[in-house]
Amino acid sequence: MTTMANNSEKKRVLVSGGAGYIGSHVTVELIEAGYDVVVADNMSNCDMTCFEGVKKITGRDDIPFVKIDCCDADSVNKLFSDYRIDAVIHFAAFKAVGESVAEPIKYYRNNLDSFLNILEASKTHGGCNVLFSSSATVYGEAEKLPVTEESPRLPATSPYGNTKQICEDILRDVVSATASLSGSEGPVKGIALRYFNPIGAHPSALIGELPRGVPNNLVPFITQTAIGKRECLSIFGNDYPTEDGTCLRDYIDIVDLAKAHVAAVSRMLDGKMKKDYEIFNIGTGRPVSVYELVTKFEKVNGLKLNYKFAPRRPGDVVAIWADTALANEELGWKAERSVEDTLASAWAWEKHLAEK
Ligand code: WQD
């Protein structure tokens, strides 16, 4: 599904954290949907591999790239002064759950300050549409599954998850406080997309997940084990109250996730929002267990993975997956790629990295 920019004058989207895993895939889809994009990143958690891949995929080597730290208010303001920004997609944040437990000040400082600067610049430059990268982690260990956008947000189980909840509330409050502004300061409209578990890579294998150091997340650890960079995958817990004893997650293909961002930006820029602040679950609606994902990875890629069962990882929820009806209906978006194709793309990307 491609959502074309709906008028002759190209709208421009600022993608903060745009050189990262999700940001680079979203940049590709935005450009292919006819939007202009400005990529801003401080390169603290990535290198230029994915941004170079974006240029190859889109055939565009004129994509503006601005190296800034969104925690620096003056830099963010200058960015908004230098470019007419119609919408911002804010990815720039630290995202390692375990690290956030060890270093809460670093996480609250970075994730909150960067977003506050984006919001303040959006307001003081005539208003803007802000799309926030939120997470299913805000639901915690949900009592009722699948979760809808109305499901309660339970107390976060990590500072990382708490920054997502706090930023959703900040966005909601700024939208409400700016609704009647006009002139040099303008209204901020907001959408929060609550992702489930993003996995996979672009079909070109030119962009993908590039974790620094030992991966926290499951799929990059799987592919690095398969390529020989890691000795053995530990499956954290097989004594959970699930069919095969391992945790259940809703693994959403990265390209499907990126297309959801285009649909959300189009909704904002085409004036289709029904409220000034909206929230959408972005998942597949299909729960998959860790063990299922491992065996599917082996089958679809024709290999044997070295793994063992290990103790549970503190902070993990047993199960979470999305009710996606609202995004399907309101965004006209639905996850399309099969988990098998996604796992094949993850492996193709890992092999591409090994060839570099
Ligand atoms: C998935 C499952 C692990 C690694 C977090 C954030 C979410 C999003 C994605 C940032 C769990 C198991 C993992 C391993 C394993 N944000 N696992 N062995 O924790 O569901 O979600 O990351 O990107 O906001 O909350 O993702 O991939 O870490 O874990 O068995 O080596 O895989 O126990 O059950 P998670 P994950």
mmCIF file of N, CA and C in Angstrom, residues 250-332:
data_model
loop_
_atom_site.group_PDB
_atom_site.id
_atom_site.type_symbol
_atom_site.label_atom_id
_atom_site.label_comp_id
_atom_site.label_asym_id
_atom_site.label_seq_id
_atom_site.Cartn_x
_atom_site.Cartn_y
_atom_site.Cartn_z
ATOM 1 N N ASP A 250 4.293 -9.883 19.519
ATOM 2 C CA ASP A 250 3.690 -9.545 18.219
ATOM 3 C C ASP A 250 4.817 -8.929 17.374
ATOM 4 N N TYR A 251 5.392 -9.767 16.502
ATOM 5 C CA TYR A 251 6.571 -9.328 15.729
ATOM 6 C C TYR A 251 6.085 -8.652 14.453
ATOM 7 N N ILE A 252 6.366 -7.360 14.346
ATOM 8 C CA ILE A 252 5.894 -6.576 13.201
ATOM 9 C C ILE A 252 7.043 -6.315 12.243
ATOM 10 N N ASP A 253 6.809 -6.612 10.974
ATOM 11 C CA ASP A 253 7.843 -6.407 9.952
ATOM 12 C C ASP A 253 8.195 -4.914 9.846
ATOM 13 N N ILE A 254 9.471 -4.643 9.732
ATOM 14 C CA ILE A 254 9.960 -3.249 9.732
ATOM 15 C C ILE A 254 9.410 -2.442 8.562
ATOM 16 N N VAL A 255 9.219 -3.073 7.409
ATOM 17 C CA VAL A 255 8.680 -2.317 6.255
ATOM 18 C C VAL A 255 7.191 -2.049 6.461
ATOM 19 N N ASP A 256 6.480 -3.016 7.011
ATOM 20 C CA ASP A 256 5.068 -2.774 7.362
ATOM 21 C C ASP A 256 4.973 -1.637 8.379
ATOM 22 N N LEU A 257 5.878 -1.667 9.352
ATOM 23 C CA LEU A 257 5.890 -0.608 10.378
ATOM 24 C C LEU A 257 6.163 0.749 9.729
ATOM 25 N N ALA A 258 7.106 0.787 8.813
ATOM 26 C CA ALA A 258 7.452 2.052 8.138
ATOM 27 C C ALA A 258 6.254 2.588 7.354
ATOM 28 N N LYS A 259 5.543 1.692 6.698
ATOM 29 C CA LYS A 259 4.359 2.123 5.922
ATOM 30 C C LYS A 259 3.269 2.677 6.836
ATOM 31 N N ALA A 260 3.210 2.170 8.053
ATOM 32 C CA ALA A 260 2.232 2.708 9.019
ATOM 33 C C ALA A 260 2.566 4.164 9.344
ATOM 34 N N HIS A 261 3.840 4.500 9.352
ATOM 35 C CA HIS A 261 4.248 5.892 9.625
ATOM 36 C C HIS A 261 3.815 6.804 8.467
ATOM 37 N N VAL A 262 3.929 6.311 7.249
ATOM 38 C CA VAL A 262 3.495 7.108 6.083
ATOM 39 C C VAL A 262 1.985 7.328 6.157
ATOM 40 N N ALA A 263 1.273 6.272 6.531
ATOM 41 C CA ALA A 263 -0.187 6.404 6.634
ATOM 42 C C ALA A 263 -0.560 7.418 7.730
ATOM 43 N N ALA A 264 0.185 7.405 8.826
ATOM 44 C CA ALA A 264 -0.111 8.337 9.932
ATOM 45 C C ALA A 264 0.247 9.776 9.549
ATOM 46 N N VAL A 265 1.374 9.957 8.878
ATOM 47 C CA VAL A 265 1.775 11.313 8.438
ATOM 48 C C VAL A 265 0.750 11.850 7.432
ATOM 49 N N SER A 266 0.329 10.993 6.521
ATOM 50 C CA SER A 266 -0.676 11.420 5.528
ATOM 51 C C SER A 266 -1.972 11.828 6.232
ATOM 52 N N ARG A 267 -2.341 11.045 7.242
ATOM 53 C CA ARG A 267 -3.571 11.376 7.992
ATOM 54 C C ARG A 267 -3.482 12.768 8.595
ATOM 55 N N MET A 268 -2.301 13.086 9.122
ATOM 56 C CA MET A 268 -2.105 14.411 9.750
ATOM 57 C C MET A 268 -2.093 15.509 8.695
ATOM 58 N N LEU A 269 -1.329 15.307 7.625
ATOM 59 C CA LEU A 269 -1.151 16.380 6.628
ATOM 60 C C LEU A 269 -2.373 16.552 5.740
ATOM 61 N N ASP A 270 -3.173 15.488 5.639
ATOM 62 C CA ASP A 270 -4.375 15.602 4.805
ATOM 63 C C ASP A 270 -5.592 16.004 5.636
ATOM 64 N N GLY A 271 -5.323 16.390 6.886
ATOM 65 C CA GLY A 271 -6.425 16.873 7.740
ATOM 66 C C GLY A 271 -7.449 15.812 8.085
ATOM 67 N N LYS A 272 -7.019 14.548 8.150
ATOM 68 C CA LYS A 272 -7.974 13.452 8.370
ATOM 69 C C LYS A 272 -8.101 13.078 9.851
ATOM 70 N N MET A 273 -7.331 13.747 10.728
ATOM 71 C CA MET A 273 -7.382 13.356 12.136
ATOM 72 C C MET A 273 -8.763 13.650 12.716
ATOM 73 N N LYS A 274 -9.251 12.786 13.600
ATOM 74 C CA LYS A 274 -10.569 13.013 14.200
ATOM 75 C C LYS A 274 -10.427 13.709 15.555
ATOM 76 N N LYS A 275 -9.248 13.564 16.150
ATOM 77 C CA LYS A 275 -8.935 14.295 17.386
ATOM 78 C C LYS A 275 -7.532 14.867 17.209
ATOM 79 N N ASP A 276 -7.187 15.865 18.012
ATOM 80 C CA ASP A 276 -5.868 16.498 17.847
ATOM 81 C C ASP A 276 -4.745 15.624 18.370
ATOM 82 N N TYR A 277 -5.091 14.635 19.205
ATOM 83 C CA TYR A 277 -4.101 13.666 19.699
ATOM 84 C C TYR A 277 -4.691 12.267 19.561
ATOM 85 N N GLU A 278 -3.980 11.406 18.820
ATOM 86 C CA GLU A 278 -4.507 10.051 18.567
ATOM 87 C C GLU A 278 -3.429 9.025 18.857
ATOM 88 N N ILE A 279 -3.858 7.829 19.194
ATOM 89 C CA ILE A 279 -2.930 6.729 19.500
ATOM 90 C C ILE A 279 -3.321 5.523 18.654
ATOM 91 N N PHE A 280 -2.318 4.809 18.096
ATOM 92 C CA PHE A 280 -2.611 3.597 17.328
ATOM 93 C C PHE A 280 -1.631 2.485 17.683
ATOM 94 N N ASN A 281 -2.172 1.286 17.823
ATOM 95 C CA ASN A 281 -1.324 0.084 17.952
ATOM 96 C C ASN A 281 -0.829 -0.312 16.573
ATOM 97 N N ILE A 282 0.466 -0.528 16.471
ATOM 98 C CA ILE A 282 1.015 -0.979 15.182
ATOM 99 C C ILE A 282 1.652 -2.357 15.400
ATOM 100 N N GLY A 283 0.877 -3.373 15.069
ATOM 101 C CA GLY A 283 1.312 -4.757 15.220
ATOM 102 C C GLY A 283 0.639 -5.591 14.147
ATOM 103 N N THR A 284 0.770 -6.912 14.301
ATOM 104 C CA THR A 284 0.134 -7.795 13.312
ATOM 105 C C THR A 284 -1.155 -8.404 13.866
ATOM 106 N N GLY A 285 -1.264 -8.410 15.208
ATOM 107 C CA GLY A 285 -2.413 -9.084 15.830
ATOM 108 C C GLY A 285 -2.161 -10.581 16.002
ATOM 109 N N ARG A 286 -0.959 -11.044 15.613
ATOM 110 C CA ARG A 286 -0.631 -12.482 15.684
ATOM 111 C C ARG A 286 0.458 -12.729 16.736
ATOM 112 N N PRO A 287 0.132 -13.425 17.826
ATOM 113 C CA PRO A 287 1.169 -13.746 18.818
ATOM 114 C C PRO A 287 2.057 -14.881 18.302
ATOM 115 N N VAL A 288 3.367 -14.711 18.491
ATOM 116 C CA VAL A 288 4.346 -15.750 18.099
ATOM 117 C C VAL A 288 5.268 -15.960 19.295
ATOM 118 N N SER A 289 5.565 -17.216 19.612
ATOM 119 C CA SER A 289 6.451 -17.473 20.770
ATOM 120 C C SER A 289 7.915 -17.389 20.339
ATOM 121 N N VAL A 290 8.785 -17.224 21.297
ATOM 122 C CA VAL A 290 10.231 -17.171 21.020
ATOM 123 C C VAL A 290 10.652 -18.475 20.331
ATOM 124 N N TYR A 291 10.196 -19.586 20.881
ATOM 125 C CA TYR A 291 10.590 -20.883 20.296
ATOM 126 C C TYR A 291 10.070 -21.021 18.859
ATOM 127 N N GLU A 292 8.829 -20.586 18.622
ATOM 128 C CA GLU A 292 8.277 -20.616 17.258
ATOM 129 C C GLU A 292 9.132 -19.771 16.314
ATOM 130 N N LEU A 293 9.526 -18.603 16.787
ATOM 131 C CA LEU A 293 10.310 -17.696 15.920
ATOM 132 C C LEU A 293 11.646 -18.349 15.553
ATOM 133 N N VAL A 294 12.263 -18.998 16.559
ATOM 134 C CA VAL A 294 13.552 -19.667 16.306
ATOM 135 C C VAL A 294 13.382 -20.794 15.292
ATOM 136 N N THR A 295 12.356 -21.615 15.486
ATOM 137 C CA THR A 295 12.175 -22.755 14.557
ATOM 138 C C THR A 295 11.749 -22.271 13.165
ATOM 139 N N LYS A 296 10.964 -21.203 13.097
ATOM 140 C CA LYS A 296 10.603 -20.652 11.779
ATOM 141 C C LYS A 296 11.858 -20.098 11.084
ATOM 142 N N PHE A 297 12.725 -19.452 11.866
ATOM 143 C CA PHE A 297 13.957 -18.896 11.290
ATOM 144 C C PHE A 297 14.801 -20.020 10.683
ATOM 145 N N GLU A 298 14.929 -21.119 11.436
ATOM 146 C CA GLU A 298 15.715 -22.266 10.944
ATOM 147 C C GLU A 298 15.106 -22.816 9.655
ATOM 148 N N LYS A 299 13.792 -22.965 9.656
ATOM 149 C CA LYS A 299 13.112 -23.611 8.517
ATOM 150 C C LYS A 299 13.201 -22.734 7.263
ATOM 151 N N VAL A 300 12.877 -21.453 7.425
ATOM 152 C CA VAL A 300 12.793 -20.598 6.232
ATOM 153 C C VAL A 300 14.178 -20.327 5.653
ATOM 154 N N ASN A 301 15.194 -20.385 6.476
ATOM 155 C CA ASN A 301 16.555 -20.109 5.991
ATOM 156 C C ASN A 301 17.379 -21.382 5.827
ATOM 157 N N GLY A 302 16.767 -22.543 6.097
ATOM 158 C CA GLY A 302 17.434 -23.829 5.855
ATOM 159 C C GLY A 302 18.703 -23.992 6.657
ATOM 160 N N LEU A 303 18.634 -23.633 7.950
ATOM 161 C CA LEU A 303 19.839 -23.785 8.763
ATOM 162 C C LEU A 303 19.480 -24.277 10.163
ATOM 163 N N LYS A 304 20.476 -24.683 10.898
ATOM 164 C CA LYS A 304 20.291 -25.138 12.276
ATOM 165 C C LYS A 304 20.900 -24.076 13.185
ATOM 166 N N LEU A 305 20.115 -23.598 14.142
ATOM 167 C CA LEU A 305 20.610 -22.543 15.028
ATOM 168 C C LEU A 305 21.093 -23.162 16.335
ATOM 169 N N ASN A 306 22.207 -22.660 16.842
ATOM 170 C CA ASN A 306 22.715 -23.143 18.131
ATOM 171 C C ASN A 306 22.030 -22.353 19.253
ATOM 172 N N TYR A 307 21.136 -22.999 19.975
ATOM 173 C CA TYR A 307 20.441 -22.300 21.062
ATOM 174 C C TYR A 307 20.294 -23.224 22.261
ATOM 175 N N LYS A 308 20.037 -22.574 23.397
ATOM 176 C CA LYS A 308 19.780 -23.336 24.635
ATOM 177 C C LYS A 308 18.698 -22.616 25.418
ATOM 178 N N PHE A 309 18.047 -23.317 26.311
ATOM 179 C CA PHE A 309 17.058 -22.685 27.178
ATOM 180 C C PHE A 309 17.783 -22.166 28.422
ATOM 181 N N ALA A 310 17.488 -20.937 28.788
ATOM 182 C CA ALA A 310 18.177 -20.293 29.919
ATOM 183 C C ALA A 310 17.114 -19.735 30.873
ATOM 184 N N PRO A 311 17.534 -19.270 32.029
ATOM 185 C CA PRO A 311 16.551 -18.709 32.980
ATOM 186 C C PRO A 311 15.817 -17.504 32.399
ATOM 187 N N ARG A 312 14.675 -17.208 32.966
ATOM 188 C CA ARG A 312 13.888 -16.050 32.544
ATOM 189 C C ARG A 312 14.708 -14.770 32.655
ATOM 190 N N ARG A 313 14.399 -13.785 31.793
ATOM 191 C CA ARG A 313 15.063 -12.481 31.872
ATOM 192 C C ARG A 313 14.187 -11.549 32.707
ATOM 193 N N PRO A 314 14.769 -10.937 33.772
ATOM 194 C CA PRO A 314 13.954 -10.036 34.607
ATOM 195 C C PRO A 314 13.323 -8.921 33.766
ATOM 196 N N GLY A 315 12.051 -8.639 34.064
ATOM 197 C CA GLY A 315 11.382 -7.534 33.361
ATOM 198 C C GLY A 315 10.578 -7.974 32.159
ATOM 199 N N ASP A 316 10.791 -9.215 31.694
ATOM 200 C CA ASP A 316 10.012 -9.665 30.527
ATOM 201 C C ASP A 316 8.549 -9.873 30.899
ATOM 202 N N VAL A 317 7.653 -9.469 30.011
ATOM 203 C CA VAL A 317 6.242 -9.822 30.186
ATOM 204 C C VAL A 317 6.033 -11.181 29.516
ATOM 205 N N VAL A 318 5.047 -11.936 29.998
ATOM 206 C CA VAL A 318 4.827 -13.281 29.456
ATOM 207 C C VAL A 318 4.324 -13.190 28.025
ATOM 208 N N ALA A 319 3.347 -12.307 27.826
ATOM 209 C CA ALA A 319 2.717 -12.250 26.496
ATOM 210 C C ALA A 319 2.181 -10.854 26.226
ATOM 211 N N ILE A 320 2.288 -10.437 24.988
ATOM 212 C CA ILE A 320 1.608 -9.217 24.541
ATOM 213 C C ILE A 320 1.459 -9.271 23.029
ATOM 214 N N TRP A 321 0.237 -8.938 22.591
ATOM 215 C CA TRP A 321 0.033 -8.752 21.142
ATOM 216 C C TRP A 321 -1.133 -7.793 20.935
ATOM 217 N N ALA A 322 -1.238 -7.289 19.700
ATOM 218 C CA ALA A 322 -2.083 -6.112 19.434
ATOM 219 C C ALA A 322 -3.464 -6.483 18.894
ATOM 220 N N ASP A 323 -4.425 -5.686 19.306
ATOM 221 C CA ASP A 323 -5.684 -5.595 18.558
ATOM 222 C C ASP A 323 -5.420 -4.446 17.574
ATOM 223 N N THR A 324 -5.427 -4.715 16.282
ATOM 224 C CA THR A 324 -5.003 -3.700 15.302
ATOM 225 C C THR A 324 -6.183 -3.068 14.573
ATOM 226 N N ALA A 325 -7.390 -3.302 15.057
ATOM 227 C CA ALA A 325 -8.593 -2.838 14.336
ATOM 228 C C ALA A 325 -8.581 -1.326 14.094
ATOM 229 N N LEU A 326 -8.144 -0.559 15.083
ATOM 230 C CA LEU A 326 -8.199 0.902 14.930
ATOM 231 C C LEU A 326 -7.258 1.378 13.816
ATOM 232 N N ALA A 327 -6.045 0.879 13.796
ATOM 233 C CA ALA A 327 -5.085 1.282 12.739
ATOM 234 C C ALA A 327 -5.569 0.786 11.379
ATOM 235 N N ASN A 328 -6.111 -0.432 11.344
ATOM 236 C CA ASN A 328 -6.622 -0.960 10.077
ATOM 237 C C ASN A 328 -7.715 -0.044 9.534
ATOM 238 N N GLU A 329 -8.593 0.359 10.435
ATOM 239 C CA GLU A 329 -9.765 1.140 10.025
ATOM 240 C C GLU A 329 -9.403 2.596 9.742
ATOM 241 N N GLU A 330 -8.744 3.231 10.701
ATOM 242 C CA GLU A 330 -8.515 4.676 10.610
ATOM 243 C C GLU A 330 -7.314 5.049 9.734
ATOM 244 N N LEU A 331 -6.277 4.226 9.763
ATOM 245 C CA LEU A 331 -5.094 4.532 8.939
ATOM 246 C C LEU A 331 -5.166 3.862 7.575
ATOM 247 N N GLY A 332 -6.123 2.927 7.440
ATOM 248 C CA GLY A 332 -6.190 2.182 6.176
ATOM 249 C C GLY A 332 -4.911 1.383 5.988
#
